[in-house]
Short mmCIF file of C-alpha atoms and ligand atoms in Angstrom, two decimals:
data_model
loop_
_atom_site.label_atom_id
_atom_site.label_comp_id
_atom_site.label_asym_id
_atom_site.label_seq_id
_atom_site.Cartn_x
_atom_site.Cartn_y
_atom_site.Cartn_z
CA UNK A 946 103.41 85.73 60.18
CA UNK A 947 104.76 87.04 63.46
CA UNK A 948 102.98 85.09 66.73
CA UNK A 949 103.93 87.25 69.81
CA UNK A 950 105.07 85.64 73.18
CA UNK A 951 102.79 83.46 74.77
CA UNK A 952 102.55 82.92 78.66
CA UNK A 953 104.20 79.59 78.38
CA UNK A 954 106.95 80.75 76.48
CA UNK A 955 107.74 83.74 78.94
CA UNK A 956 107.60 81.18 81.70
CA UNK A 957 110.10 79.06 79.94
CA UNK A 958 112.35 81.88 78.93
CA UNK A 959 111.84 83.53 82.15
CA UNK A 960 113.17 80.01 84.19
CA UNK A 961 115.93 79.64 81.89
CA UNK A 962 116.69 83.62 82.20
CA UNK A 963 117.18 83.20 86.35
CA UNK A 964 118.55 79.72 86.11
CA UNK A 965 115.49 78.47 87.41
CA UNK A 966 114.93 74.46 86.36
CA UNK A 967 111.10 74.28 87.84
CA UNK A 968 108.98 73.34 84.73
CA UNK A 969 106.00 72.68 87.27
CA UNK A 970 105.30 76.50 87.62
CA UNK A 971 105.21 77.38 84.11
CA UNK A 972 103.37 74.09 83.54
CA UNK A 973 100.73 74.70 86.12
CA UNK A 974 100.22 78.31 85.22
CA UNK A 975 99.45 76.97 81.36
CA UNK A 976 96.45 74.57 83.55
CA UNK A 977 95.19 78.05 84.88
CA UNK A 978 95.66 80.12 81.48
CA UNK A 979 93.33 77.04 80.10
CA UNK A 980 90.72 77.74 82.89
CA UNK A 981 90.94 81.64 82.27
CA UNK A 982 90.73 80.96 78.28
CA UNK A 983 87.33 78.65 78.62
CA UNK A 984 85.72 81.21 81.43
CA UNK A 985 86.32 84.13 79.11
CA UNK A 986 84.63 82.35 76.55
CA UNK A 987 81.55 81.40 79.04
CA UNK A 988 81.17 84.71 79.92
CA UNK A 989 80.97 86.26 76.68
CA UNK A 990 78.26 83.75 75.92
CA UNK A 991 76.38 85.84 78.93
CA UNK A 992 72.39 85.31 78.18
CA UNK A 993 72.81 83.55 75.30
CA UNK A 994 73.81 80.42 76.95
CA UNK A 995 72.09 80.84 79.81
CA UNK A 996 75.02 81.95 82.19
CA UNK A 997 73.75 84.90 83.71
CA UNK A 998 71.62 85.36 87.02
CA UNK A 999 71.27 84.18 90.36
CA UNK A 1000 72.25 79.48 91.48
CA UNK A 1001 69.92 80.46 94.27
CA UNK A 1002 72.50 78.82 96.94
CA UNK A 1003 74.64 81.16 99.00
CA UNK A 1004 78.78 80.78 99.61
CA UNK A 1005 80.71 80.76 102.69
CA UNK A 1006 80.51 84.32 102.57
CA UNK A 1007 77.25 84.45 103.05
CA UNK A 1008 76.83 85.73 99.38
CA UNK A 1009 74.02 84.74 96.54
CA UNK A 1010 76.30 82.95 94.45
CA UNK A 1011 75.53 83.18 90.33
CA UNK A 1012 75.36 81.18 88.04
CA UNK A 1013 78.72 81.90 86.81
CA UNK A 1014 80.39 81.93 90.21
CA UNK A 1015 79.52 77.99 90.57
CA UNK A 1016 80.49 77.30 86.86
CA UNK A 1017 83.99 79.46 87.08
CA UNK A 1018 84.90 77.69 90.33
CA UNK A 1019 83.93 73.94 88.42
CA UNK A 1020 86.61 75.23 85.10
CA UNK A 1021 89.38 76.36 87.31
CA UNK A 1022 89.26 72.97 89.45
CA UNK A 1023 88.74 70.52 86.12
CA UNK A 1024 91.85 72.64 84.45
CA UNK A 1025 93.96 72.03 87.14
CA UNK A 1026 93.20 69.14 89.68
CA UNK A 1027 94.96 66.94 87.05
CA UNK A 1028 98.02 68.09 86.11
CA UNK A 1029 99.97 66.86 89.18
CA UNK A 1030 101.42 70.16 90.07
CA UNK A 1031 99.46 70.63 93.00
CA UNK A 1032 98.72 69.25 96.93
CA UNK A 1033 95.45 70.74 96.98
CA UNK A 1034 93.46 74.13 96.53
CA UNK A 1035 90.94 76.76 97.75
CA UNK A 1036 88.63 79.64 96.51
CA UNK A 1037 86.26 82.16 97.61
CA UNK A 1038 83.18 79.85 96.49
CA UNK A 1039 84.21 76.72 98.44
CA UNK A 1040 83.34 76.19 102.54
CA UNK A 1041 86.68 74.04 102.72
CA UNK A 1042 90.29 73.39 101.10
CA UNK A 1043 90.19 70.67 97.90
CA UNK A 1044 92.31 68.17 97.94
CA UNK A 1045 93.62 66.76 94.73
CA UNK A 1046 91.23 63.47 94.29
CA UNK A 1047 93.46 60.26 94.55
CA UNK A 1048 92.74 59.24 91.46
CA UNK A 1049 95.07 62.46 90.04
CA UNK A 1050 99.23 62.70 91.05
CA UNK A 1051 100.10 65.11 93.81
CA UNK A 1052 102.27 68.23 93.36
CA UNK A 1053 104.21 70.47 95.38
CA UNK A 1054 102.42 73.86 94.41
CA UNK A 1055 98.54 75.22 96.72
CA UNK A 1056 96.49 77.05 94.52
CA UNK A 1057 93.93 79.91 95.96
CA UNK A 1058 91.52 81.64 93.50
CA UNK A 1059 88.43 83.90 93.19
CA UNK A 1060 87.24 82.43 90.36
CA UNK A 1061 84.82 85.05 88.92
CA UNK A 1062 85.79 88.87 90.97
CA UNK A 1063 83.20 91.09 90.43
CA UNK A 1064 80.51 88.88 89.58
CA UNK A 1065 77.40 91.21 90.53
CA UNK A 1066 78.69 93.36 87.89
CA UNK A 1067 78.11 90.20 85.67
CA UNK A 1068 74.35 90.09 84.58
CA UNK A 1069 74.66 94.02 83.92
CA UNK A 1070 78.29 93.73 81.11
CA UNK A 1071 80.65 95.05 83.76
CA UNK A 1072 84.06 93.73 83.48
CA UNK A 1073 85.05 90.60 86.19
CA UNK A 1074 88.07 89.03 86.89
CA UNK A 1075 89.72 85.79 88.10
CA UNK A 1076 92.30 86.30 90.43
CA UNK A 1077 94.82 83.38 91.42
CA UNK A 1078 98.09 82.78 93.98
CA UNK A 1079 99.72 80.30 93.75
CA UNK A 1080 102.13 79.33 97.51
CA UNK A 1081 104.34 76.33 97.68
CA UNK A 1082 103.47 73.26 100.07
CA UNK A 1083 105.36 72.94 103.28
CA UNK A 1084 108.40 70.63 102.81
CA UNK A 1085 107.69 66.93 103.42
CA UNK A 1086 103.80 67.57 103.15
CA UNK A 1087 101.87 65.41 100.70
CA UNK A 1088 98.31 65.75 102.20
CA UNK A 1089 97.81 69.12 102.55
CA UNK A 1090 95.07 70.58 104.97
CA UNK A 1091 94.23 74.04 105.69
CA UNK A 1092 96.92 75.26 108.21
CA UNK A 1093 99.05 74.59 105.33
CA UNK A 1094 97.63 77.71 103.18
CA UNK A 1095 98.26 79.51 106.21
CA UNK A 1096 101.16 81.19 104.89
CA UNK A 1097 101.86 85.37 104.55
CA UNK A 1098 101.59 86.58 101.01
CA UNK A 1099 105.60 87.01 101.23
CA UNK A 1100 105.77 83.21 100.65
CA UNK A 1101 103.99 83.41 97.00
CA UNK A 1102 105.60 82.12 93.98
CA UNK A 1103 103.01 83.28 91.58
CA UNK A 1104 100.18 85.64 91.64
CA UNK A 1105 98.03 86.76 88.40
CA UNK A 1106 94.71 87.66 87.33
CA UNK A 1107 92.66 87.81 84.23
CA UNK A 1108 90.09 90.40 83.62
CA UNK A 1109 86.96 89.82 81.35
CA UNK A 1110 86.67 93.19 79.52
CA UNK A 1111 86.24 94.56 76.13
CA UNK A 1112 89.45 92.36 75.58
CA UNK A 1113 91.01 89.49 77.72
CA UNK A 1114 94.38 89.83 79.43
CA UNK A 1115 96.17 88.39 82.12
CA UNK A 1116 98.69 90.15 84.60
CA UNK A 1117 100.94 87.86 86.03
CA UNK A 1118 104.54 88.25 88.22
CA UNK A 1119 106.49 85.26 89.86
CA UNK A 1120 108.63 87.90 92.02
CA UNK A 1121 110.29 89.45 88.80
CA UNK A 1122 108.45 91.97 87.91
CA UNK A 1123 104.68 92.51 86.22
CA UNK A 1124 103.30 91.60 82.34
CA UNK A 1125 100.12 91.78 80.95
CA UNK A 1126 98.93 89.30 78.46
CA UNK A 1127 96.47 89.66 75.59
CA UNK A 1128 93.54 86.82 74.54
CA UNK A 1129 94.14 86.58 70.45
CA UNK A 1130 91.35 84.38 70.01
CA UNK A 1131 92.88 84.25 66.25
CA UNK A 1132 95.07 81.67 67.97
CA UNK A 1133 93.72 81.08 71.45
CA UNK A 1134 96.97 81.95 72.86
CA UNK A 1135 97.60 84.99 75.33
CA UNK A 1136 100.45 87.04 73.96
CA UNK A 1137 102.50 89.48 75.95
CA UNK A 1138 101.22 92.86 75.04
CA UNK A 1139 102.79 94.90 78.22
CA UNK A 1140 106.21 94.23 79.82
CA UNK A 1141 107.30 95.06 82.81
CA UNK A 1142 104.08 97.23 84.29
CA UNK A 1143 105.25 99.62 86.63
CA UNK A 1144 102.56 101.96 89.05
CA UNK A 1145 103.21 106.01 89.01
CA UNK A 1146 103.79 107.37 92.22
CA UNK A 1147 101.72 109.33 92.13
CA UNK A 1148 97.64 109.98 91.28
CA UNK A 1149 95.10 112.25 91.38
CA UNK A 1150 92.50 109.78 91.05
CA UNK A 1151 90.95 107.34 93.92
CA UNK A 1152 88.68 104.44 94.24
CA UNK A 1153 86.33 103.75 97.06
CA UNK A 1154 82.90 103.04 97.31
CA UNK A 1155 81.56 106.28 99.41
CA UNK A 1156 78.42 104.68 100.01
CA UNK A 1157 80.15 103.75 103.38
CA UNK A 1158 81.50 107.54 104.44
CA UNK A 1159 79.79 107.37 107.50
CA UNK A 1160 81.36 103.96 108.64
CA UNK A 1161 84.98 104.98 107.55
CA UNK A 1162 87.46 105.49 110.53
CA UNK A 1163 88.88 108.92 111.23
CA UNK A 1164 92.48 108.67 108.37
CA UNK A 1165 90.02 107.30 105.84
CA UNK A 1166 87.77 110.13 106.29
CA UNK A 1167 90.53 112.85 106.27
CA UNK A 1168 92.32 111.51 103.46
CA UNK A 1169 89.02 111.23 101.03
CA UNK A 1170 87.81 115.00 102.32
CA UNK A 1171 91.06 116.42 101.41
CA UNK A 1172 90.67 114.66 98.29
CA UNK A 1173 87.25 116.19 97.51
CA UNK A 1174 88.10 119.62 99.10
CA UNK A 1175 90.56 119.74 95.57
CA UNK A 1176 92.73 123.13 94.80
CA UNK A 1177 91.09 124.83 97.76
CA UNK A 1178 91.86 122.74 100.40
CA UNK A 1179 94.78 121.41 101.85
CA UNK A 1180 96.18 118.78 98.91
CA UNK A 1181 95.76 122.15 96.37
CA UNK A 1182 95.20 120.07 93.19
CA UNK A 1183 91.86 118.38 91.99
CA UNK A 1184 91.03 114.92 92.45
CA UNK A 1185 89.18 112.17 90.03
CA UNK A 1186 87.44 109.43 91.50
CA UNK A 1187 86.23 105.83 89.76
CA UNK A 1188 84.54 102.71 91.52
CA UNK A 1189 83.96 100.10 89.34
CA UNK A 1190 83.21 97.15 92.27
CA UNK A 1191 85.04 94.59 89.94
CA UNK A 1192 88.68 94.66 92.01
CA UNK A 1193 90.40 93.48 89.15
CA UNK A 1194 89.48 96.27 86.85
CA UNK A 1195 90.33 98.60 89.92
CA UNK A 1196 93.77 97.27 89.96
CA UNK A 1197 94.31 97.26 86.33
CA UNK A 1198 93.61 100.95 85.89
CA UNK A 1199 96.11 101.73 88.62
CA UNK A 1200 98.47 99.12 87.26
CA UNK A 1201 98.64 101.57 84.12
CA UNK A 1202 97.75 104.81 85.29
CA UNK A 1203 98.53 105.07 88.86
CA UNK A 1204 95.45 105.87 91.53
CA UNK A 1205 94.70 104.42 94.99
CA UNK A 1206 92.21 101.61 95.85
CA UNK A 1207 90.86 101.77 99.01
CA UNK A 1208 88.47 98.83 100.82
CA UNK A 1209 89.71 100.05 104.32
CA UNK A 1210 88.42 98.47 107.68
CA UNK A 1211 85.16 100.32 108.44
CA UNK A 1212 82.13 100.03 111.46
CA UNK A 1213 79.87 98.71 109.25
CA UNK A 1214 79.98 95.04 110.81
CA UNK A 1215 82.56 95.74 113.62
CA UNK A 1216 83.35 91.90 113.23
CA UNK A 1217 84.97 92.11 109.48
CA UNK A 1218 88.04 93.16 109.43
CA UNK A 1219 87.15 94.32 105.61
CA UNK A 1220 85.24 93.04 102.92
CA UNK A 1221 87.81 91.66 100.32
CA UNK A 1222 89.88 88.37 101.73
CA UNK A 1223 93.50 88.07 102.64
CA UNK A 1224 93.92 84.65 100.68
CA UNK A 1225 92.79 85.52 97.26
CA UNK A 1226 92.44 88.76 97.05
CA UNK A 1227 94.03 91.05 98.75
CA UNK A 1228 97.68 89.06 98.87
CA UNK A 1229 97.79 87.84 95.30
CA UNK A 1230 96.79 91.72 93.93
CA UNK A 1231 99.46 93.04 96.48
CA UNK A 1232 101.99 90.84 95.14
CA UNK A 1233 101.17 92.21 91.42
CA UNK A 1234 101.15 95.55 93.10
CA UNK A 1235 104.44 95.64 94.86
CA UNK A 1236 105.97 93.81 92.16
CA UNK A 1237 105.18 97.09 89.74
CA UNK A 1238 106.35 99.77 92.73
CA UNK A 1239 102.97 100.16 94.40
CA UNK A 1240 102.48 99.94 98.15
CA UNK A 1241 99.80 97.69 99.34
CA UNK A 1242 98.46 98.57 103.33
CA UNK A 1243 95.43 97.45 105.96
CA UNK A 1244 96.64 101.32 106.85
CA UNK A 1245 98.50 100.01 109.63
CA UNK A 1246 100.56 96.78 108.13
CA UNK A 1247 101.80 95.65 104.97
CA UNK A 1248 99.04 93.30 103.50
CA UNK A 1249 101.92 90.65 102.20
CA UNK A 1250 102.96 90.99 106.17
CA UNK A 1251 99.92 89.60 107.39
CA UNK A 1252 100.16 86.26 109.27
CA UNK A 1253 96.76 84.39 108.21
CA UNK A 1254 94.54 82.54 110.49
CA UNK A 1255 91.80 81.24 108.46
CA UNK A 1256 91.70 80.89 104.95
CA UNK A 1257 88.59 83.22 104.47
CA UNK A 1258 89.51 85.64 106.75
CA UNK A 1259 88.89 89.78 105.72
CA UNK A 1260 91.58 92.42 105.38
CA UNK A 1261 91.33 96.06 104.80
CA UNK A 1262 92.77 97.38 101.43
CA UNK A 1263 94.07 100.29 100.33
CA UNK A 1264 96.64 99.76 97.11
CA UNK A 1265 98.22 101.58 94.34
CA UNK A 1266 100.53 104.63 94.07
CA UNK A 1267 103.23 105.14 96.33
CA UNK A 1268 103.45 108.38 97.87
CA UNK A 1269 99.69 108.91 98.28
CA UNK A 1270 99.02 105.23 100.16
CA UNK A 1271 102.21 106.03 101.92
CA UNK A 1272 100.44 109.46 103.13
CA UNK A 1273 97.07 107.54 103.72
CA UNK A 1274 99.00 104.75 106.67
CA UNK A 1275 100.69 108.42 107.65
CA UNK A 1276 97.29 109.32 108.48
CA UNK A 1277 96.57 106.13 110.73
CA UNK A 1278 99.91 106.04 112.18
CA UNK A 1279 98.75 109.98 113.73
CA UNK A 1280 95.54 108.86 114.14
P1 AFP B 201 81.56 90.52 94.21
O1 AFP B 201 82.47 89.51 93.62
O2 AFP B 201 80.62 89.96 95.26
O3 AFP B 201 80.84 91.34 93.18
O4 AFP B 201 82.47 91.54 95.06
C1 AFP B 201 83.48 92.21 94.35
C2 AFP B 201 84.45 92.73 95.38
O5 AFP B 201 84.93 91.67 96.15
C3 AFP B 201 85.60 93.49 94.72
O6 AFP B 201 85.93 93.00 93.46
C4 AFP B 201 85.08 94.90 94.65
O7 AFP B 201 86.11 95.87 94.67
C5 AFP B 201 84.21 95.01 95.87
O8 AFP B 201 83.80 93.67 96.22
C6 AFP B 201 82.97 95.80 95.60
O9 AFP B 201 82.31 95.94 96.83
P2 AFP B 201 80.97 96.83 96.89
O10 AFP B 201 79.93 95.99 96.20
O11 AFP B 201 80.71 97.02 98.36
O12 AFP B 201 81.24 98.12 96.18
#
């Protein structure tokens, strides 16, 4: 019977490949495949075990949290706070940084997740996500605090997701290019099922939520209405559009057909830079992005470029085929 490649082993063979001789990567990577393995199993239980609906408490973002948001961030920390691989970590649904608990060995890796993307798709069937990065800690640190995630997305070492659909994969790169991974619950191993994922160049097919037109800035607006104006106006070719609101399925439509994503900075609430976050969104997608020959933007800077300042802090998004992001920061740069 022929088992295909599982994460772990494409870690391994990928480290002994470059030369590399880190078995703490591959190692804590298997703690987060764990986490992704039991939360695609929670969420397929949906109703039936009670998962679905509203904790009632809100996050630091000022969002209702659900049910599953609180139990995907409480898997992802008990699959990983032990293995000694890491200093400490964060996510979307927690105020402050965790530290690994003393009782648990330190490790040199920081881990930032959104444990469940997409999650008011999740009482309605619409496929989430989990998205992870994983950065190294600062040399000589062994108490990590915030300022110490304060690193630009060019300092990853790992980024991935895993998205919760009618099957379960996860897309990972470590810098060398982009896989996908598929759950065979046969064996409860994910086994590669895409190598090296690569973005086309070009689309004809966007993603934005429109709902906001009237906030976008003056390139966002141009670039969309020449989209819509199709063979008649000035881009002469017809455009599709899709918005799922589950970023992970976004960016794993592009990832194998090509399109652009956009969340782009909007006057909406002049304070937020953007809706999605630098941390664990926008830098560990960009990283998967880049990695497969996509171009990730605010409009005006490279997203992996970005100096952070706080660890929840917003960034505008626009991701995904080459030439037609390229033509959308084009647009800001003329203003
Ligand atoms: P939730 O996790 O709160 O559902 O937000 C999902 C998300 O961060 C990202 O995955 C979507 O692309 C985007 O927000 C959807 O935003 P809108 O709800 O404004 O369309």
């Amino acid at each position: 019977m022929q088992i295909g490649t599982t994460v772990n082993q494409f870690l391994i063979e990928e480290q002994r490949r470059l030369g590399g001789t880190d078995n703490d990567l591959p190692a804590l990577v298997n703690d987060v495949v764990v986490a992704c393995k039991s939360l695609s199993h929670a969420i397929s239980q949906g109703a039936l075990a009670g998962m679905l609906g509203s904790a009632g408490v809100e996050n630091v973002q000022g969002e209702t949290q659900k049910k599953l948001d609180i139990i995907s961030n409480d898997i992802m920390i008990a699959a990983t706070e032990r293995g000694g691989y890491l200093g400490a970590m964060a996510s979307e649904e927690m105020d402050e940084i965790y530290p690994i608990p003393a009782q648990y060995p330190k490790g040199k890796y920081l881990l930032l997740f959104d444990p469940l993307d997409g999650s008011s798709n999740i009482d309605v069937n619409i496929s989430v996500g989990t998205i992870f990065s994983i950065l190294r800690c600062p040399a000589g640190v062994t108490n990590p605090t915030a300022k110490d995630f304060m690193q630009p997305g060019t300092q990853q070492v790992c980024a991935g997701y895993a998205l919760y659909g009618p099957s379960t994969l996860l897309v990972l790169t470590t810098g060398h290019g982009v896989n996908c991974f598929t759950l065979d619950k046969s064996i409860g191993e994910f086994v590669l099922t895409q190598a090296n994922l690569r973005v086309p160049v070009d689309t004809r097919e966007f993603a934005i939520n429109s709902s906001n037109s009237r906030f976008w800035e003056k390139p966002v607006k141009r670039y969309i209405d020449e989209c819509l104006a199709g063979k008649d106006g000035p881009r002469k070719e017809n455009f599709n559009m899709r918005w799922v609101a589950s970023m992970v399925a976004e960016v794993h439509r592009i990832l194998n057909r090509g399109g652009i994503f956009m969340y782009p900075r909007d006057t909406k609430d002049p304070t937020k830079a953007g809706r999605l976050r630098l941390m664990y969104e926008a830098n560990p997608m960009s990283f998967i992005i880049e990695q497969a020959g996509g171009v990730c933007s605010t409009g005006r800077e490279r997203i992996m470029g970005v100096q952070p300042t706080e660890l929840h802090q917003r960034i505008a998004v626009i991701l995904g085929s080459k030439n037609e992001v390229d033509r959308v920061v084009a647009y800001h740069t003329e203003g």
